[in-house]
């Protein structure tokens, strides 16, 4: 199923833990469509470079298997961990911030990928939280 011109349901719901059902409900699917449209905006601000989605929607079982919090926006279909070909995670974070996109969170994680998220509901205002998560902990992106 195509969610947006460049992003499909497969890439939004793929999980390494295939032994678990990773099927979103209707609300989660609507969030995935919103997320895919946000990723289209990201694709524009990174100059059209290919975006690899490492992780997006996670069912409760998949989320538990990867040892993530049940409060993770991945659980709601509102977050994706991405890599952009030819860009560092810092460059991706800066591009999103500089473009003024309506992100909820943008996080450089372990200097290997960028976590991007949208608000959990369509009517919520984005928090515009820019963070770094690595072995030293969590702190503001500077």
XYZ file of N, CA, C and O in Angstrom, residues 2-117:
464
model
N 0.577 2.172 -0.880
C 1.321 3.421 -0.982
C 0.731 4.428 0.005
O -0.473 4.667 0.021
N 1.580 5.015 0.849
C 1.134 6.015 1.813
C 1.340 7.436 1.297
O 0.611 8.346 1.670
N 2.365 7.609 0.478
C 2.701 8.903 -0.104
C 3.536 8.610 -1.352
O 3.889 7.458 -1.592
N 3.879 9.622 -2.148
C 4.612 9.340 -3.384
C 5.902 8.521 -3.214
O 6.243 7.727 -4.088
N 6.617 8.678 -2.107
C 7.901 7.992 -1.938
C 7.947 6.978 -0.802
O 8.997 6.365 -0.581
N 6.850 6.793 -0.095
C 6.874 5.908 1.077
C 5.681 4.966 1.061
O 4.549 5.379 0.869
N 5.976 3.681 1.295
C 4.929 2.669 1.281
C 4.700 2.111 2.680
O 5.517 2.275 3.574
N 3.589 1.428 2.817
C 3.259 0.800 4.088
C 4.333 -0.202 4.488
O 4.687 -0.308 5.651
N 4.888 -0.920 3.531
C 5.911 -1.910 3.846
C 7.062 -1.283 4.633
O 7.476 -1.790 5.664
N 7.580 -0.166 4.153
C 8.724 0.450 4.813
C 8.344 1.056 6.159
O 9.176 1.174 7.043
N 7.084 1.418 6.319
C 6.640 1.998 7.586
C 6.374 0.930 8.643
O 6.363 1.215 9.823
N 6.122 -0.310 8.211
C 5.736 -1.346 9.175
C 6.702 -2.520 9.239
O 6.483 -3.461 9.990
N 7.773 -2.485 8.441
C 8.741 -3.572 8.434
C 9.371 -3.726 9.823
O 9.690 -2.753 10.483
N 9.561 -4.954 10.248
C 10.206 -5.221 11.543
C 11.125 -6.425 11.413
O 10.791 -7.404 10.737
N 12.268 -6.347 12.069
C 13.174 -7.496 12.102
C 12.547 -8.665 12.864
O 12.885 -9.806 12.636
N 11.650 -8.360 13.769
C 11.022 -9.385 14.602
C 9.747 -9.882 13.926
O 8.637 -9.594 14.347
N 9.933 -10.646 12.846
C 8.801 -11.087 12.036
C 7.927 -12.113 12.738
O 6.843 -12.426 12.259
N 8.381 -12.626 13.857
C 7.562 -13.594 14.580
C 6.366 -12.922 15.269
O 5.459 -13.589 15.743
N 6.369 -11.595 15.308
C 5.283 -10.844 15.940
C 4.438 -10.132 14.893
O 4.957 -9.636 13.893
N 3.154 -10.059 15.158
C 2.257 -9.304 14.282
C 2.588 -7.816 14.428
O 2.682 -7.303 15.544
N 2.788 -7.151 13.315
C 3.118 -5.717 13.347
C 2.118 -4.945 12.485
O 2.474 -4.048 11.735
N 0.850 -5.304 12.629
C -0.212 -4.690 11.852
C -0.828 -3.533 12.638
O -1.322 -3.739 13.747
N -0.815 -2.322 12.069
C -1.414 -1.181 12.766
C -2.938 -1.213 12.686
O -3.517 -1.761 11.742
N -3.569 -0.600 13.699
C -5.021 -0.436 13.640
C -5.338 0.793 12.780
O -4.431 1.416 12.210
N -6.589 1.162 12.677
C -6.987 2.270 11.792
C -6.376 3.601 12.209
O -5.948 4.386 11.358
N -6.326 3.878 13.501
C -5.737 5.136 13.984
C -4.246 5.157 13.696
O -3.705 6.168 13.212
N -3.570 4.060 13.975
C -2.128 3.969 13.707
C -1.839 4.098 12.208
O -0.869 4.744 11.808
N -2.712 3.515 11.382
C -2.533 3.627 9.932
C -2.700 5.077 9.474
O -1.926 5.568 8.638
N -3.671 5.780 10.027
C -3.850 7.201 9.685
C -2.619 7.999 10.106
O -2.183 8.912 9.383
N -2.048 7.655 11.256
C -0.812 8.320 11.691
C 0.336 8.025 10.731
O 1.152 8.912 10.444
N 0.414 6.796 10.232
C 1.470 6.445 9.283
C 1.356 7.253 7.990
O 2.367 7.644 7.400
N 0.142 7.516 7.569
C -0.050 8.363 6.382
C 0.445 9.769 6.678
O 1.165 10.370 5.871
N 0.104 10.318 7.856
C 0.598 11.649 8.237
C 2.122 11.650 8.306
O 2.771 12.591 7.845
N 2.695 10.578 8.872
C 4.151 10.470 8.982
C 4.794 10.403 7.599
O 5.804 11.071 7.339
N 4.220 9.623 6.690
C 4.762 9.518 5.332
C 4.734 10.887 4.645
O 5.696 11.267 3.962
N 3.668 11.638 4.843
C 3.599 12.980 4.244
C 4.638 13.911 4.864
O 5.218 14.749 4.162
N 4.899 13.760 6.153
C 5.968 14.539 6.788
C 7.330 14.137 6.198
O 8.170 15.001 5.921
N 7.543 12.844 5.990
C 8.801 12.386 5.401
C 8.978 12.923 3.981
O 10.107 13.155 3.539
N 7.879 13.166 3.275
C 7.966 13.817 1.962
C 8.548 15.224 2.114
O 9.368 15.662 1.302
N 8.127 15.929 3.159
C 8.679 17.265 3.431
C 10.163 17.170 3.768
O 10.962 18.005 3.325
N 10.529 16.170 4.559
C 11.938 15.960 4.895
C 12.731 15.698 3.613
O 13.813 16.259 3.422
N 12.187 14.875 2.745
C 12.878 14.555 1.489
C 13.162 15.823 0.687
O 14.238 15.971 0.107
N 12.243 16.770 0.680
C 12.453 18.035 -0.031
C 13.602 18.816 0.601
O 14.495 19.296 -0.099
N 13.613 18.924 1.941
C 14.639 19.755 2.593
C 16.022 19.106 2.591
O 17.007 19.802 2.822
N 16.095 17.809 2.301
C 17.414 17.163 2.174
C 17.819 17.056 0.702
O 18.700 16.275 0.342
N 17.170 17.841 -0.130
C 17.554 17.917 -1.534
C 17.144 16.720 -2.371
O 17.784 16.429 -3.382
N 16.109 16.009 -1.942
C 15.623 14.865 -2.705
C 16.445 13.598 -2.550
O 16.209 12.610 -3.252
N 17.404 13.612 -1.624
C 18.241 12.426 -1.405
C 17.378 11.244 -0.922
O 16.353 11.443 -0.274
N 17.813 10.024 -1.221
C 17.061 8.857 -0.747
C 17.018 8.796 0.785
O 18.026 9.037 1.450
N 15.848 8.475 1.312
C 15.652 8.294 2.746
C 15.386 6.820 3.004
O 14.476 6.235 2.413
N 16.179 6.240 3.877
C 15.993 4.844 4.281
C 15.290 4.846 5.632
O 15.788 5.435 6.593
N 14.137 4.206 5.687
C 13.395 4.085 6.948
C 13.847 2.800 7.626
O 13.589 1.699 7.141
N 14.561 2.958 8.747
C 15.025 1.789 9.504
C 13.910 1.197 10.350
O 13.853 -0.012 10.558
N 13.072 2.068 10.883
C 12.019 1.636 11.795
C 10.949 2.714 11.821
O 11.263 3.895 11.842
N 9.698 2.297 11.804
C 8.598 3.258 11.953
C 7.596 2.632 12.922
O 7.887 2.524 14.102
N 6.458 2.161 12.424
C 5.460 1.588 13.322
C 5.987 0.334 14.012
O 6.649 -0.501 13.398
N 5.676 0.230 15.314
C 6.005 -0.968 16.089
C 4.792 -1.381 16.911
O 4.296 -0.596 17.716
N 4.346 -2.599 16.724
C 3.293 -3.137 17.589
C 3.843 -3.261 19.005
O 5.059 -3.154 19.229
N 2.981 -3.532 19.953
C 3.420 -3.678 21.353
C 4.480 -4.771 21.470
O 5.488 -4.593 22.157
N 4.274 -5.888 20.763
C 5.216 -7.001 20.850
C 6.571 -6.655 20.234
O 7.618 -6.965 20.807
N 6.541 -6.021 19.066
C 7.798 -5.631 18.420
C 8.513 -4.584 19.269
O 9.721 -4.661 19.480
N 7.761 -3.626 19.777
C 8.356 -2.574 20.601
C 9.018 -3.155 21.841
O 10.113 -2.752 22.228
N 8.366 -4.127 22.467
C 8.939 -4.775 23.641
C 10.193 -5.562 23.253
O 11.186 -5.561 23.980
N 10.179 -6.210 22.092
C 11.328 -6.995 21.642
C 12.563 -6.127 21.422
O 13.682 -6.578 21.635
N 12.359 -4.872 21.009
C 13.501 -3.976 20.798
C 13.808 -3.161 22.056
O 14.640 -2.265 22.029
N 13.113 -3.496 23.145
C 13.345 -2.894 24.464
C 13.119 -1.380 24.476
O 13.863 -0.622 25.074
N 12.041 -0.963 23.806
C 11.681 0.448 23.778
C 10.498 0.690 24.708
O 9.740 -0.223 25.021
N 10.333 1.922 25.111
C 9.247 2.318 26.003
C 7.905 2.189 25.291
O 7.782 2.485 24.102
N 6.876 1.784 26.026
C 5.542 1.702 25.448
C 5.012 3.095 25.098
O 4.058 3.236 24.353
N 5.642 4.135 25.621
C 5.248 5.514 25.307
C 5.895 6.008 24.008
O 5.621 7.119 23.567
N 6.728 5.177 23.409
C 7.400 5.552 22.168
C 6.388 5.936 21.097
O 5.357 5.281 20.919
N 6.698 6.990 20.359
C 5.816 7.405 19.273
C 5.809 6.387 18.130
O 4.887 6.395 17.320
N 6.783 5.491 18.100
C 6.757 4.400 17.133
C 5.513 3.538 17.341
O 4.957 3.013 16.383
N 5.084 3.397 18.578
C 3.903 2.600 18.911
C 2.640 3.168 18.276
O 1.693 2.452 18.000
N 2.597 4.455 18.049
C 1.415 5.120 17.516
C 1.484 5.349 16.004
O 0.572 5.902 15.410
N 2.627 4.985 15.404
C 2.806 5.244 13.976
C 3.195 6.682 13.690
O 3.029 7.161 12.572
N 3.734 7.361 14.703
C 4.071 8.780 14.574
C 5.573 9.038 14.518
O 5.992 10.200 14.561
N 6.397 8.012 14.440
C 7.850 8.211 14.448
C 8.526 7.262 13.473
O 8.044 6.153 13.224
N 9.655 7.735 12.951
C 10.489 6.901 12.081
C 11.947 7.162 12.405
O 12.334 8.292 12.707
N 12.735 6.113 12.360
C 14.187 6.238 12.438
C 14.684 6.156 11.004
O 14.389 5.174 10.299
N 15.396 7.189 10.574
C 15.788 7.275 9.169
C 17.284 7.510 9.005
O 17.962 7.972 9.922
N 17.761 7.157 7.827
C 19.098 7.533 7.376
C 18.915 8.170 6.009
O 18.093 7.721 5.210
N 19.662 9.222 5.751
C 19.605 9.897 4.462
C 20.947 9.668 3.768
O 22.001 10.007 4.321
N 20.880 9.089 2.586
C 22.092 8.785 1.829
C 22.867 10.080 1.562
O 22.317 11.063 1.079
N 24.163 10.069 1.926
C 25.027 11.214 1.671
C 24.979 12.293 2.732
O 25.590 13.350 2.553
N 24.266 12.042 3.839
C 24.178 13.034 4.917
C 24.428 12.369 6.268
O 24.028 11.222 6.481
N 25.057 13.105 7.166
C 25.215 12.628 8.537
C 23.920 12.897 9.295
O 23.119 13.752 8.893
N 23.698 12.197 10.407
C 22.519 12.502 11.222
C 22.468 13.978 11.648
O 21.384 14.573 11.662
N 23.606 14.583 11.979
C 23.620 16.005 12.337
C 23.120 16.872 11.188
O 22.366 17.822 11.394
N 23.541 16.564 9.975
C 23.100 17.332 8.814
C 21.591 17.194 8.607
O 20.916 18.168 8.264
N 21.066 16.008 8.845
C 19.632 15.779 8.703
C 18.871 16.584 9.756
O 17.901 17.290 9.445
N 19.318 16.506 11.001
C 18.671 17.270 12.077
C 18.691 18.755 11.751
O 17.663 19.443 11.839
N 19.841 19.265 11.367
C 19.949 20.693 11.051
C 19.064 21.088 9.882
O 18.440 22.164 9.898
N 18.967 20.246 8.859
C 18.121 20.557 7.707
C 16.655 20.668 8.118
O 15.941 21.573 7.671
N 16.207 19.755 8.972
C 14.813 19.770 9.431
C 14.545 21.012 10.279
O 13.534 21.696 10.096
N 15.461 21.308 11.202
C 15.295 22.488 12.061
C 15.322 23.761 11.223
O 14.439 24.621 11.348
N 16.333 23.890 10.353
C 16.491 25.101 9.546
C 15.302 25.350 8.617
O 14.973 26.497 8.327
N 14.662 24.274 8.159
C 13.517 24.414 7.251
C 12.238 24.800 7.984
O 11.257 25.180 7.353
N 12.256 24.686 9.321
C 11.065 25.032 10.092
C 9.927 24.035 9.926
O 8.760 24.408 10.059
N 10.272 22.784 9.642
C 9.227 21.771 9.522
C 8.520 21.576 10.863
O 9.112 21.775 11.921
N 7.287 21.140 10.823
C 6.491 20.945 12.032
C 6.751 19.615 12.703
O 5.845 18.795 12.844
N 7.979 19.407 13.142
C 8.327 18.139 13.788
C 7.969 18.175 15.272
O 7.978 19.225 15.907
N 7.668 17.016 15.803
C 7.446 16.890 17.242
C 8.792 16.663 17.918
O 9.134 17.345 18.862
N 9.538 15.688 17.401
C 10.896 15.432 17.881
C 11.798 15.149 16.691
O 11.381 14.520 15.717
N 13.019 15.596 16.802
C 14.078 15.205 15.876
C 15.272 14.891 16.765
O 15.671 15.698 17.599
N 15.781 13.659 16.633
C 16.800 13.185 17.569
C 17.939 12.526 16.803
O 17.704 11.597 16.016
N 19.154 12.997 17.063
C 20.328 12.277 16.554
C 20.574 11.131 17.529
O 20.889 11.346 18.688
N 20.409 9.912 17.037
C 20.559 8.754 17.913
C 21.854 8.019 17.593
O 22.036 7.526 16.485
N 22.716 7.975 18.600
C 23.982 7.231 18.560
C 24.829 7.583 17.336
O 25.632 6.784 16.891
N 24.604 8.783 16.786
C 25.321 9.283 15.613
C 25.237 8.308 14.445
O 26.114 8.263 13.593
N 24.134 7.525 14.404
C 23.960 6.530 13.342
C 22.690 6.755 12.532
O 22.619 6.356 11.376
N 21.658 7.337 13.149
C 20.400 7.581 12.445
C 19.716 8.770 13.078
O 20.128 9.268 14.126
N 18.640 9.214 12.435
C 17.854 10.336 12.924
C 16.437 9.855 13.202
O 15.797 9.269 12.330
N 15.982 10.091 14.414
C 14.600 9.809 14.791
C 13.800 11.067 14.478
O 14.181 12.165 14.890
N 12.727 10.925 13.716
C 11.833 12.053 13.453
C 10.433 11.640 13.866
O 10.037 10.480 13.715
N 9.691 12.595 14.414
C 8.315 12.275 14.779
C 7.411 13.477 14.547
O 7.854 14.620 14.478
